[in-house]
Structure formats: C-alpha cells, structure tokens
Tab-separated table of C-alpha atoms in Angstrom:
chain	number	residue	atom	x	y	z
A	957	UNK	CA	5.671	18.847	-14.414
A	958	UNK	CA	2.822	18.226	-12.027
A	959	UNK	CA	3.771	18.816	-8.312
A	960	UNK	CA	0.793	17.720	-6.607
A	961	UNK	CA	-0.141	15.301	-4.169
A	962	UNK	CA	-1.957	11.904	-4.408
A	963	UNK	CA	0.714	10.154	-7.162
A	964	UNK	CA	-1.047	7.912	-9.757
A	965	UNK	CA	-4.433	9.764	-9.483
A	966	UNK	CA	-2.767	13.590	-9.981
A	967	UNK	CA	-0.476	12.062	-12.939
A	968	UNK	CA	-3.796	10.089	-14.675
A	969	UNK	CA	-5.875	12.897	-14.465
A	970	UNK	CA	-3.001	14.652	-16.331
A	971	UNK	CA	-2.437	12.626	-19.000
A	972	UNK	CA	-6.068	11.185	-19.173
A	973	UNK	CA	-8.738	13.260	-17.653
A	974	UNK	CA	-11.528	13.224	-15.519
A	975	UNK	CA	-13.275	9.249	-16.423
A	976	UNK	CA	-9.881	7.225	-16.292
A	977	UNK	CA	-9.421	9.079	-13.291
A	978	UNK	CA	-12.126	8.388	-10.777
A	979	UNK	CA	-12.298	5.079	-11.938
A	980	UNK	CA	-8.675	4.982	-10.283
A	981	UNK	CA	-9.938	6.718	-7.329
A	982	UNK	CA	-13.215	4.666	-6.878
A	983	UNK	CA	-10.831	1.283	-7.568
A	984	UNK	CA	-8.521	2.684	-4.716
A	985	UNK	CA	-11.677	3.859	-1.994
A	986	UNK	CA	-13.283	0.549	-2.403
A	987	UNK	CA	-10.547	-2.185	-2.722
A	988	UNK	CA	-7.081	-1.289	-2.922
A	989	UNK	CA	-6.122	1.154	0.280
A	990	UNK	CA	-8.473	-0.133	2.525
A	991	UNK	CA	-7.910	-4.177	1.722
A	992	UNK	CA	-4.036	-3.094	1.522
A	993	UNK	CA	-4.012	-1.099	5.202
A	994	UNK	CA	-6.388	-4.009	6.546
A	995	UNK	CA	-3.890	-6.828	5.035
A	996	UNK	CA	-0.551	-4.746	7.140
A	997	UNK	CA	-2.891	-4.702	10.001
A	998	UNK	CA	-3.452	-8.338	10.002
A	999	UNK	CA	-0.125	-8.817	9.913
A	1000	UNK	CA	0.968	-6.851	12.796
A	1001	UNK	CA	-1.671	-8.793	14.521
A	1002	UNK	CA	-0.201	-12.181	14.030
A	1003	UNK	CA	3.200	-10.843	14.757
A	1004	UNK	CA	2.436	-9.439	17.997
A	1005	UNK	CA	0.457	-12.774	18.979
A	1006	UNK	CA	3.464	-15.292	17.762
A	1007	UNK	CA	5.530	-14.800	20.904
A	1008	UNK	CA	2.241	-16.170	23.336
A	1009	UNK	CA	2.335	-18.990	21.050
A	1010	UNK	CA	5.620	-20.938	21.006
A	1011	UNK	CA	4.651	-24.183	18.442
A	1012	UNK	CA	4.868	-22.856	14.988
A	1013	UNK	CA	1.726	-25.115	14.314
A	1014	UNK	CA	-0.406	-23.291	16.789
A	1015	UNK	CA	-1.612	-20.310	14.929
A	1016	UNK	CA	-3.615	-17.210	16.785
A	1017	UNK	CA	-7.241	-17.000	17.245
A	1018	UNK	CA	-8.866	-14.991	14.383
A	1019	UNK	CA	-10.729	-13.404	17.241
A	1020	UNK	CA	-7.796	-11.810	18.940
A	1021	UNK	CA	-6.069	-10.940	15.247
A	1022	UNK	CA	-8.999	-8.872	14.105
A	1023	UNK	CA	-9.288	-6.896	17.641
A	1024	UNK	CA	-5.619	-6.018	17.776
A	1025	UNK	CA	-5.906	-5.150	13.908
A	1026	UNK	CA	-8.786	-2.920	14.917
A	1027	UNK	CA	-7.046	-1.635	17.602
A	1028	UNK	CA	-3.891	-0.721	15.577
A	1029	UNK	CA	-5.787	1.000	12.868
A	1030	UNK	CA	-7.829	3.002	15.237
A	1031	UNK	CA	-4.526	4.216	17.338
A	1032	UNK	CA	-2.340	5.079	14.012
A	1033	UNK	CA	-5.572	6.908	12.514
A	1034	UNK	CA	-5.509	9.155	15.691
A	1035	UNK	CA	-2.057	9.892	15.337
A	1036	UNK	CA	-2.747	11.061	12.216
A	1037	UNK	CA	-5.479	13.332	12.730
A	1038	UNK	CA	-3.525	14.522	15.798
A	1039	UNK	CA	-0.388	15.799	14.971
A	1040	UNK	CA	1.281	15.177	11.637
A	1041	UNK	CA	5.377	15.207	13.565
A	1042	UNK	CA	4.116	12.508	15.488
A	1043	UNK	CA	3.404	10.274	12.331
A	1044	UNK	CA	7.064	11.244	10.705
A	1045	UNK	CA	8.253	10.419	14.013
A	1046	UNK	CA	6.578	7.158	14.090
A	1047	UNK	CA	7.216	6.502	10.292
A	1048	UNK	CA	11.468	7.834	10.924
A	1049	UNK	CA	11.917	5.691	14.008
A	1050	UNK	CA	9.989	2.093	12.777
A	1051	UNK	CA	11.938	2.592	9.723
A	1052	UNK	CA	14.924	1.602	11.778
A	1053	UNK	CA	13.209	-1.648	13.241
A	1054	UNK	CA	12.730	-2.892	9.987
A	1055	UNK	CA	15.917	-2.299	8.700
A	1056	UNK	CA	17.446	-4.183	11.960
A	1057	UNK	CA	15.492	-6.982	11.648
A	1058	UNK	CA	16.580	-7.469	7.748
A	1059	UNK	CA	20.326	-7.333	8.941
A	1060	UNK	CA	19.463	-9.753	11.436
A	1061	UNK	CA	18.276	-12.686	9.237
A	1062	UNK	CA	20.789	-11.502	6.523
A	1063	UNK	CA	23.620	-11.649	9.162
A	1064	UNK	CA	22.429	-15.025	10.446
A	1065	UNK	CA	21.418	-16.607	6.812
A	1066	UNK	CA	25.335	-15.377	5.373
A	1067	UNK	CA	26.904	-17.272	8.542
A	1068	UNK	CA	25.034	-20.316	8.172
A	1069	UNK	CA	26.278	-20.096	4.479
A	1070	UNK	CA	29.908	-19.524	5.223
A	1071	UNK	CA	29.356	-22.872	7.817
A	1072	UNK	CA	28.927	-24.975	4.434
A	1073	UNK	CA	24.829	-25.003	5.241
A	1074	UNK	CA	23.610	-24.918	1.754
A	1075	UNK	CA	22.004	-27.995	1.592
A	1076	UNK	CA	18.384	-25.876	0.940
A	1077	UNK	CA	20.026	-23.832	-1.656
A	1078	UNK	CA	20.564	-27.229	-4.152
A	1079	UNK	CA	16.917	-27.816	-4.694
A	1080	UNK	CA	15.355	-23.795	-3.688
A	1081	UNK	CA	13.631	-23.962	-6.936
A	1082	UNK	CA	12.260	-27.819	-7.087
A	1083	UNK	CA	8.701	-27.736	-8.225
A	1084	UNK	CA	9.052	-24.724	-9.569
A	1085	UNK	CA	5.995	-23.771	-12.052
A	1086	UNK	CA	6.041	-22.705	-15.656
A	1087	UNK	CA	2.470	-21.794	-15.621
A	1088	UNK	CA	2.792	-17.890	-16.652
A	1089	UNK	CA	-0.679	-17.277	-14.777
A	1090	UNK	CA	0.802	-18.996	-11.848
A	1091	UNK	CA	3.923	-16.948	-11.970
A	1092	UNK	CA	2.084	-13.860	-12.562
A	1093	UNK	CA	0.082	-14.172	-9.485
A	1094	UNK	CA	3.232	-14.804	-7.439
A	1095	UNK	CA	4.674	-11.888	-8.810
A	1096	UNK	CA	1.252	-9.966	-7.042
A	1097	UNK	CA	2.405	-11.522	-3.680
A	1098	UNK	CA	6.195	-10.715	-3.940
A	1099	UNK	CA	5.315	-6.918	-4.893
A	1100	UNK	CA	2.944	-6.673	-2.144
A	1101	UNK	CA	6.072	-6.384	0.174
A	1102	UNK	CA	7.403	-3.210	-2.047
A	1103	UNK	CA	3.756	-1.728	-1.737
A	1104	UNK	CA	4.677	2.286	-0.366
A	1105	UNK	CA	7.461	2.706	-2.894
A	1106	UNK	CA	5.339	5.450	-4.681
A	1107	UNK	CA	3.988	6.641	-1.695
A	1108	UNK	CA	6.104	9.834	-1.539
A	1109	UNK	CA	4.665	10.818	-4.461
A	1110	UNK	CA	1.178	11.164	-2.565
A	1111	UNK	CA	2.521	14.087	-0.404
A	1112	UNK	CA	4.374	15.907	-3.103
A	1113	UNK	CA	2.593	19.124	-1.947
A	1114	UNK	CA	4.088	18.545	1.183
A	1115	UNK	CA	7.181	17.983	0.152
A	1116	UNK	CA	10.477	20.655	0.827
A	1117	UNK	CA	11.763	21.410	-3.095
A	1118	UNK	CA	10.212	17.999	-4.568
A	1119	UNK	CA	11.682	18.578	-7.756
A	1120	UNK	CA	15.067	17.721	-6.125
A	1121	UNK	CA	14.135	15.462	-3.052
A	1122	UNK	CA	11.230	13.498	-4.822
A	1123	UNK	CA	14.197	12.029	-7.521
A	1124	UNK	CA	16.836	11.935	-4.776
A	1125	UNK	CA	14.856	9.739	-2.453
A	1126	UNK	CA	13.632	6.899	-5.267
A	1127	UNK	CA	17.121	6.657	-6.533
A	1128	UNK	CA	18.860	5.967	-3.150
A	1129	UNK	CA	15.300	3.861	-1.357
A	1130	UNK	CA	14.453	1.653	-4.394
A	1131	UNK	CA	17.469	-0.162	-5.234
A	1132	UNK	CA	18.546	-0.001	-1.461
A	1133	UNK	CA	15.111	-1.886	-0.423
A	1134	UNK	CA	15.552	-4.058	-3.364
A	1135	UNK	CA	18.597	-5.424	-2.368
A	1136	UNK	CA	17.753	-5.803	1.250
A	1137	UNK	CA	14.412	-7.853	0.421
A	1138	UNK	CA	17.038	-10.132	-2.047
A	1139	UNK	CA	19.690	-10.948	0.431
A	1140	UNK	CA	16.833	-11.219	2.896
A	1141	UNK	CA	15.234	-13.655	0.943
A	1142	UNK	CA	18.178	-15.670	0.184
A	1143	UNK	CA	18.822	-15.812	3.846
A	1144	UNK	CA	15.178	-17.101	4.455
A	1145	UNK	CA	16.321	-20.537	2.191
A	1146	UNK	CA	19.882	-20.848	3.573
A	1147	UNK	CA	18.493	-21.542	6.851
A	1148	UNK	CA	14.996	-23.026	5.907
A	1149	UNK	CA	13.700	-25.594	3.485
A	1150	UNK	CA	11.293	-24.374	0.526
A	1151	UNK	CA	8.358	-26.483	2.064
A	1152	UNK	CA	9.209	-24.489	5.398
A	1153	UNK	CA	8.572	-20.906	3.402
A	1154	UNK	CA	5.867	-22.350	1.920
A	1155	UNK	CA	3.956	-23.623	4.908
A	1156	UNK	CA	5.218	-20.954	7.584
A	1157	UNK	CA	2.084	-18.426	8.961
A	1158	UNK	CA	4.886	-15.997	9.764
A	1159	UNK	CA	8.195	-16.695	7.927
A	1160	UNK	CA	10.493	-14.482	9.912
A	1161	UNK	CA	8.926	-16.129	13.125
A	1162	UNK	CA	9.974	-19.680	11.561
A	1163	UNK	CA	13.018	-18.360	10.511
A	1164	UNK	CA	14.169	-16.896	14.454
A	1165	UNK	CA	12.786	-20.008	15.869
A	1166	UNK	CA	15.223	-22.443	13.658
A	1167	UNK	CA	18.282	-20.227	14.187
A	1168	UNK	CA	18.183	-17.834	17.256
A	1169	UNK	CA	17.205	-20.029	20.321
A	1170	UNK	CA	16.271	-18.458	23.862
A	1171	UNK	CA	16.046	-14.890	21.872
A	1172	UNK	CA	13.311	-15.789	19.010
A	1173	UNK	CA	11.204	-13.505	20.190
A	1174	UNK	CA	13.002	-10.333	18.717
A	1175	UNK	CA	11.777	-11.556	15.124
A	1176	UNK	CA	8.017	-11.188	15.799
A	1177	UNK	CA	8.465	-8.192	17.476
A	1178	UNK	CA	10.866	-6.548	15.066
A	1179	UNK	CA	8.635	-7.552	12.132
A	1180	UNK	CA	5.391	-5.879	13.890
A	1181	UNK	CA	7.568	-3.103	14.652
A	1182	UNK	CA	8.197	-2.876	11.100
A	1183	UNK	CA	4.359	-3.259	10.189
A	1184	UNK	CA	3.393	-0.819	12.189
A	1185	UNK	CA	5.210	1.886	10.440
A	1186	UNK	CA	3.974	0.359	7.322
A	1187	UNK	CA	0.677	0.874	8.430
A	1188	UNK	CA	1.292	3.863	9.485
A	1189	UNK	CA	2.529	5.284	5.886
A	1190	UNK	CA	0.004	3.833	3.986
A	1191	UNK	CA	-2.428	5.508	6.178
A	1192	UNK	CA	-1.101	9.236	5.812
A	1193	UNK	CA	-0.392	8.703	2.071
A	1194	UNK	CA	-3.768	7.110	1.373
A	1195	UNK	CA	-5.663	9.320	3.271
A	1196	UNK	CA	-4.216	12.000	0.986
A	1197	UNK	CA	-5.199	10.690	-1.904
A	1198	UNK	CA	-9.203	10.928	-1.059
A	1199	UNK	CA	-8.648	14.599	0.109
A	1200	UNK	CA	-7.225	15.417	-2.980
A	1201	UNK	CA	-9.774	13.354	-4.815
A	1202	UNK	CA	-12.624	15.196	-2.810
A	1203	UNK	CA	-10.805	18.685	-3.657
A	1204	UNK	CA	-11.559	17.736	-7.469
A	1205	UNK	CA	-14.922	17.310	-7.026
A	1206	UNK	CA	-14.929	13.300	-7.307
A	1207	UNK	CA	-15.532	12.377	-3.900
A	1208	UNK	CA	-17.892	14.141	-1.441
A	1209	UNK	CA	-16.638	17.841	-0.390
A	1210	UNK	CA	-16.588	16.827	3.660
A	1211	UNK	CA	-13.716	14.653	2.817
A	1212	UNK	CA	-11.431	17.468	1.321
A	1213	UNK	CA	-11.872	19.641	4.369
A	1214	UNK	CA	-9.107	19.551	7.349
A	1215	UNK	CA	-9.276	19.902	10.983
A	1216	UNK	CA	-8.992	23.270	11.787
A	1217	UNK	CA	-6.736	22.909	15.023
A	1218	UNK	CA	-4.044	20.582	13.550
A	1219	UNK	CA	-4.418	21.347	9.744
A	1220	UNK	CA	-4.660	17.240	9.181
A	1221	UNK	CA	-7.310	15.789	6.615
A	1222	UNK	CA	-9.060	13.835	9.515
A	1223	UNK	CA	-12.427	13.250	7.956
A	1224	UNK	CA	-10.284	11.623	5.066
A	1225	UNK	CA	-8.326	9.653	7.476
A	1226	UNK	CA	-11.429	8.788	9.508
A	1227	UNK	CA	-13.136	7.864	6.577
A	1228	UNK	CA	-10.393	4.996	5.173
A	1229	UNK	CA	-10.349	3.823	9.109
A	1230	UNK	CA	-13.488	3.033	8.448
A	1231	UNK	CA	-13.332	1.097	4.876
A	1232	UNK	CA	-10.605	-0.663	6.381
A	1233	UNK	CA	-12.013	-1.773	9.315
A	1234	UNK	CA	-14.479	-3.533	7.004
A	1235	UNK	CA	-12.383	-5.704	5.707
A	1236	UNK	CA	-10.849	-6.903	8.886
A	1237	UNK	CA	-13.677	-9.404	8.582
A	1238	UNK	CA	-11.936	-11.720	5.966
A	1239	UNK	CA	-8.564	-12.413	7.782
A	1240	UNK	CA	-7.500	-14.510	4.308
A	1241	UNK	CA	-4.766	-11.848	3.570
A	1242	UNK	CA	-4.412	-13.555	-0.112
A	1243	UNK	CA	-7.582	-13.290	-1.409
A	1244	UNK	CA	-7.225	-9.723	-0.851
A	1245	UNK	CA	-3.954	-9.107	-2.229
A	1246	UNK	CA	-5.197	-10.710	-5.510
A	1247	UNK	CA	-8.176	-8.404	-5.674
A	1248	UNK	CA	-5.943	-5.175	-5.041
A	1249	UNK	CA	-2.727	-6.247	-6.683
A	1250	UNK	CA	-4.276	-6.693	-9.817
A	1251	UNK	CA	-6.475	-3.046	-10.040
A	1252	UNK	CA	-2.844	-1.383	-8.748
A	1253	UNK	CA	-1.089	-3.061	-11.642
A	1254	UNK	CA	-3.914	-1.976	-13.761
A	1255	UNK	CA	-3.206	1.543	-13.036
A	1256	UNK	CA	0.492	1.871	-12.286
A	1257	UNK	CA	0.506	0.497	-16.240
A	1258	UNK	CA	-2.179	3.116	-17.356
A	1259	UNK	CA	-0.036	6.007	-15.229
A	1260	UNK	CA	3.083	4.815	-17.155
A	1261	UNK	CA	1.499	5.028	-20.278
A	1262	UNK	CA	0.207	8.339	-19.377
A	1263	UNK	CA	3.813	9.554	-18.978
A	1264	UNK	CA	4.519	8.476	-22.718
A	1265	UNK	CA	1.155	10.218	-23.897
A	1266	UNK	CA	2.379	13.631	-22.220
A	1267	UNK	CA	5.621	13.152	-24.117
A	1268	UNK	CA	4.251	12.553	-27.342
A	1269	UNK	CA	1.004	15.094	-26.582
A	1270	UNK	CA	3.105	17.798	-24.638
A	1271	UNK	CA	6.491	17.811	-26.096
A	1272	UNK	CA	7.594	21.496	-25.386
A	1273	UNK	CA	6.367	21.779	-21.663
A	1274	UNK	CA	8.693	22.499	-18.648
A	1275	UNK	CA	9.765	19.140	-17.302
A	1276	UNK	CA	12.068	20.202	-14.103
A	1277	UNK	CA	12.234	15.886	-13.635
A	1278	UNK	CA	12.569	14.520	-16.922
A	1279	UNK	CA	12.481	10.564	-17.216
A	1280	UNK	CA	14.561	9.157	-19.580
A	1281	UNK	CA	12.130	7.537	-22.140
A	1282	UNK	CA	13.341	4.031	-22.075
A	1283	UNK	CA	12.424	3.696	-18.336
A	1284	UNK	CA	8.627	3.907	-19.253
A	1285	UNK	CA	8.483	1.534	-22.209
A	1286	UNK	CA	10.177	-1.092	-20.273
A	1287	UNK	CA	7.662	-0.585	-17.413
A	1288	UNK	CA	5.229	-1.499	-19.446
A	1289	UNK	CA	5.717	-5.288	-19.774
A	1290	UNK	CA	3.573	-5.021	-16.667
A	1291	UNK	CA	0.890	-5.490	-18.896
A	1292	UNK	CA	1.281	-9.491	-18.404
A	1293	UNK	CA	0.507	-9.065	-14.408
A	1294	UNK	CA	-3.187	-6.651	-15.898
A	1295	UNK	CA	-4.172	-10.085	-18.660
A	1296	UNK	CA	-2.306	-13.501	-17.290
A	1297	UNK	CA	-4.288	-13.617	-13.963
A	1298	UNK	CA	-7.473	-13.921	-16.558
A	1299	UNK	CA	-6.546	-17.488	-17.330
A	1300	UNK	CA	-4.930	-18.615	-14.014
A	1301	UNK	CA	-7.415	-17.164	-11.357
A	1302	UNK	CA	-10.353	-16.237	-13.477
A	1303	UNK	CA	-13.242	-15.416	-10.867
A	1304	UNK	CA	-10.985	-13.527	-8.557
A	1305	UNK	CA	-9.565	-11.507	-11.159
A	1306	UNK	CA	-13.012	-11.021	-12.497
A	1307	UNK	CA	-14.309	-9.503	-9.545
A	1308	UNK	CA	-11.245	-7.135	-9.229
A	1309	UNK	CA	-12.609	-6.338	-12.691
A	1310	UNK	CA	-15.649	-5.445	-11.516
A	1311	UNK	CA	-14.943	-3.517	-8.636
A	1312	UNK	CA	-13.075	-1.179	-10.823
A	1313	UNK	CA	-16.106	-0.972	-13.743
A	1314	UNK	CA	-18.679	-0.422	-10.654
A	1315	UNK	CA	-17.210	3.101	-11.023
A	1316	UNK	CA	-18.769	3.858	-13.853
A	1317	UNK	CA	-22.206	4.397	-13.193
A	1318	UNK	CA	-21.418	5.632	-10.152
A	1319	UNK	CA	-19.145	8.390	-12.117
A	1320	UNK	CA	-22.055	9.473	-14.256
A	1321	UNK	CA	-24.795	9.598	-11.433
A	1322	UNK	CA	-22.498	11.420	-9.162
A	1323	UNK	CA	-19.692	13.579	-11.495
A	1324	UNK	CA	-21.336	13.346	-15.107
A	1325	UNK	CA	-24.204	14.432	-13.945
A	1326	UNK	CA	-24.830	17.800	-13.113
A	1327	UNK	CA	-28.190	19.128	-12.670
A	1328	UNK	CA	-29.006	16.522	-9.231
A	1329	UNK	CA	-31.842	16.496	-7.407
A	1330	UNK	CA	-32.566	19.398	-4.471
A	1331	UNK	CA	-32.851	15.867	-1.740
A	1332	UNK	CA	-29.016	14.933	-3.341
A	1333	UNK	CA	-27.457	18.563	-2.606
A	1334	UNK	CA	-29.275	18.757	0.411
A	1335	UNK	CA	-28.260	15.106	1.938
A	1336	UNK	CA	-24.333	16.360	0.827
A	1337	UNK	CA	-25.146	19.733	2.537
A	1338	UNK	CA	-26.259	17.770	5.688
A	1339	UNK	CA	-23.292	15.274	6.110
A	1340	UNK	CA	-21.036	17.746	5.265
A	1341	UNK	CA	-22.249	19.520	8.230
A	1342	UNK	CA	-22.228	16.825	10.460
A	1343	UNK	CA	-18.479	16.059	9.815
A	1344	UNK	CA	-17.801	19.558	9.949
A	1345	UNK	CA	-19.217	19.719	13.425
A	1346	UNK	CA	-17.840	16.152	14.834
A	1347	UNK	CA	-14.685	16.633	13.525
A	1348	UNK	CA	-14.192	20.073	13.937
A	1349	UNK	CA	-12.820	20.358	10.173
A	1350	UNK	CA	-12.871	23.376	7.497
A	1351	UNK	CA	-12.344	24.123	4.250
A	1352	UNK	CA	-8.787	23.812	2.914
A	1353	UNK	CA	-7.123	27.140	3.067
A	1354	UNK	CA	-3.490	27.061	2.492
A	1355	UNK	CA	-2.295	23.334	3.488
A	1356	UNK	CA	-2.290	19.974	4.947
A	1357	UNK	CA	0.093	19.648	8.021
C-alpha cells in the first residue's frame, strides 16, 4: 500500500500526516540514528582494541575508542557515497562473520552443557527484579541488539518487486535472528556466571577468554567484524531516511539531492557522519540507548497504530501485503516500554521527551510557516549551493543507487 522508502516516517506520514511526522524525523536527525550509529561505532572500537589488551579488567583508553570510532564512521560513510555494490558487498559478506561467531559460542556453550556444566544455569535468574520500570528499561537494552530489523523497509524504493521480497525476507530473518540471539544467549550463561555478564565490558570477549584458550582472539574480531556491517546498514538505511525526509520538504532541499557521478545521497550520508560524530564524545553507550530506545518505541507504537487507523480509515484500498489484524493489536502492548521508563528513570526519559517536543517549534518556524523571510530563502539558497558544489550532488531525477 505505500512502497516507498524511509519505513516508519513514509508509513506515519500515511496514516498521520505532516506534524506526527517530522516530529519522527526531527526525533530520528537529532537522537536516535546518530546516538544509534555512534553507539555500533563504539563498539567496534572496543572490539578491535580487546585483543592488545589481554586482562579482562584492563579496559581501552577512551582516547583510542573514540578515534577508531571516528575512523570507522568516516571510512563506511565513503563507501557509501562511493559506490552503493560496495556497501551490499560489505553488508552480504559481514553478515557471514556474525553469523560464525553466533555458531561459535552456541557450539561451545551446547558442549559445555552436554559435559554436565550447568552449574550457572541453577541460579541464571537470582536477583532477578520485579520492578516493571526496571524490566522495561532492560527490555530497551536487549532490543538494541535487534535494532536494523525494519531497516529494509527504508530502501523499499530500491527494492526488486518489494511487494514479494519485503514479506519474504522478515518472515525467514526475524524468527531466524531471534533464535540465534536465544541460543546465543543461553550459551553466554552455560559457560559464564550472571555476575560475569553483568560485569563483562565485552561479553563475547569474556566469553572466548573462559572457553577458547590460545585462539580468544577470533571473538573480538568476529564481533567487530559483525559491527562493522552493522554500522554499515544503519548508515545506508538512515541516510535514506533524511533524503526522503528532505524530498518532502521537512528537512533542507541540499539533503535530498544525490551525487551526480554515483547516484548516492552523499550530502545525506555526509550529513548523519557528521551528527554522529558528535556524539562520539559521550563513550557511555547506555545513556544513549535509553535516550533513543525510548523515542524509537515511541514511534514504532504510533506507526503500528497507524496501520490500524488505515484499516479502519481506508478499508477498500489495494493492499498487495495485507497484515493480518491481530499482529498489530498485539504490537501494541509496547505501550509499557513509551510510559514505565517515566517512573523508573524519570530525568533520562524526560529528556528523550524533550528532544522529541523540541520539534515542534522548530516544525512551525521552518514547515508551518510559509511566507519566511528573503535572508531565510537566501541562507537555504546559499548552502544548498555550497553542497551542491563540494559534493558534486543534483537534484533527484530518477533514483538512488
């Protein structure tokens, strides 16, 4: 029913229209994409430092994890504006690292099992909370891991028949991740104690150090394998979302415009480079992942709820991928992870609140309002030009490569 790129913000703007909709888009420029891209990056980071620091109590210098995360984002962002095969090839061939590194510790978790090691497994949940705040916000850490599952989505446009690959793809990667990050997991407290998870900087470093002697070292480098082509997708797919937000008039028109060579949306993936460089200067990956966990609940639950508003709104029109109704109402008890984290984390929450209502008088100074100032159009006209020149980008004429 709507085939176009960017995912939540296409299917909002739907349902919804224009308001609900750049507040989604401002919530995801400021906070959410950038925080999330500079949060993978961090990771990497630590990952690729672990093996030059053998005692699990030694941690990396922040120093050298923000310049390697800098590094990283700067390298996949040129990729990106480069040539569009060599990020699928990048994104195809990481995929594979990550999956080989889950069958690793599954592998080596189900042996020590079958040994008669399940000493951890009697007591996994000891101390266990029944705080629902508390086990909201832990549900915001353990999603974080299944952040790109609606990623596809953001490249519909690009997309070979989407109304038959787009449903074929969720239904054979979602429950197939799902169960790899469970038996993963399981693995994780066969072989370690819950204080262990708990404590550990790097889990899957902790985890190879306990179990696979002289050849540790293929965790840490499997895992920032595995980031990098994390990275990597969250950087084309967000990058498309601000072009198509800038092609609907909600973000400045520079950022719609592709380079003219390689037909890729460089100023928009220059532009989140940027943003996320920013944040590289917190390297506290949790405070983050509260701030942007809780706006992307927000909206996932307001998308959902659009998809039940079209049904009841639009009843007759075409639906080539029809979801079956009781999907969406189920989805919705994610309304506990948008109101718990209120009580349990109240100023962190608060300012995730925040960031998302700064939109609005940004909306009607910059959308709402038409009849701007001559300096406004003529600052616009200017930058526009300058991007146009330095990154050698036109106007959109029949598609993003």
């Amino acid at each position: 029913m709507i085939p176009k790129s960017a995912g939540d913000y296409a299917y909002i703007s739907a349902a919804f229209g224009p308001f609900p909709t750049f507040l989604q888009l401002w919530t995801m420029l400021v906070i959410v994409k950038p925080a999330g891209n500079a949060i993978v990056a961090l990771t990497f980071a630590n990952y690729v430092l672990r093996p030059f620091y053998d005692d699990v109590d030694c941690h990396p210098p922040s120093s050298a994890v923000m310049l390697i995360a800098a590094l990283v984002l700067c390298l996949l962002t040129f990729i990106n504006c480069y040539n569009v095969k060599w990020a699928t090839f990048v994104q195809d061939s990481l995929m594979f690292a990550k999956v080989i590194a889950l069958v690793i510790i599954i592998i080596v978790g189900f042996v020590h099992f079958a040994q008669g090691n399940t000493g951890n497994l009697s007591n996994m949940f000891e101390g266990t909370t029944t705080d629902p705040g508390l086990i909201c916000l832990s549900f915001y850490a353990g999603l974080f891991s299944y952040a790109g599952w609606n990623y596809l989505n953001f490249v519909a446009e690009e997309l070979k028949n989407p109304f038959r690959n787009l449903p074929f793809a969720i239904y054979i990667s979602l429950p197939m991740v799902t169960i790899i990050y469970l038996l993963a997991n399981i693995s994780y407290f066969v072989v370690l104690t819950a204080d262990e998870v708990q404590s550990a900087n790097a889990v899957a470093v902790t985890f190879g150090a306990n179990v696979l002697g002289g050849v540790s070292w293929i965790m840490p480098v499997s895992v920032a394998l595995s980031t990098f082509g994390g990275l990597n997708g969250g950087i084309f797919a967000s990058s498309r979302l601000f072009f198509v937000g800038a092609r609907q008039g909600h973000l400045p028109i520079c950022l719609a415009m592709i380079n003219v060579t390689n037909f890729t949306p460089a100023p928009s993936l220059v532009f989140l480079c940027l943003l996320s460089l920013l944040y590289l200067a917190n390297t506290d990956v949790f405070v983050f992942i509260t701030y942007t966990a809780f706006n992307e609940a927000m909206f996932i639950m307001l998308c959902v709820g659009g998809l039940l508003w079209l049904r009841i709104k639009q009843p007759n029109t075409k639906r080539p991928i029809k979801v079956n109704i009781i999907l969406p109402v189920v989805f919705l008890i994610s309304l506990f992870l948008v109101v718990l984290p209120f009580f349990s984390q109240p100023l962190e929450t608060s300012i995730g609140a925040g960031i998302m209502l700064s939109g609005i008088p940004v909306y009607f100074l910059t959308i709402y309002w038409k009849d701007k100032p001559l300096a406004y159009r003529k600052t616009i006209y200017v930058v526009t030009e300058y991007v146009q020149r330095i990154l050698y980008s036109g106007p959109q004429e029949d598609k993003v490569g």
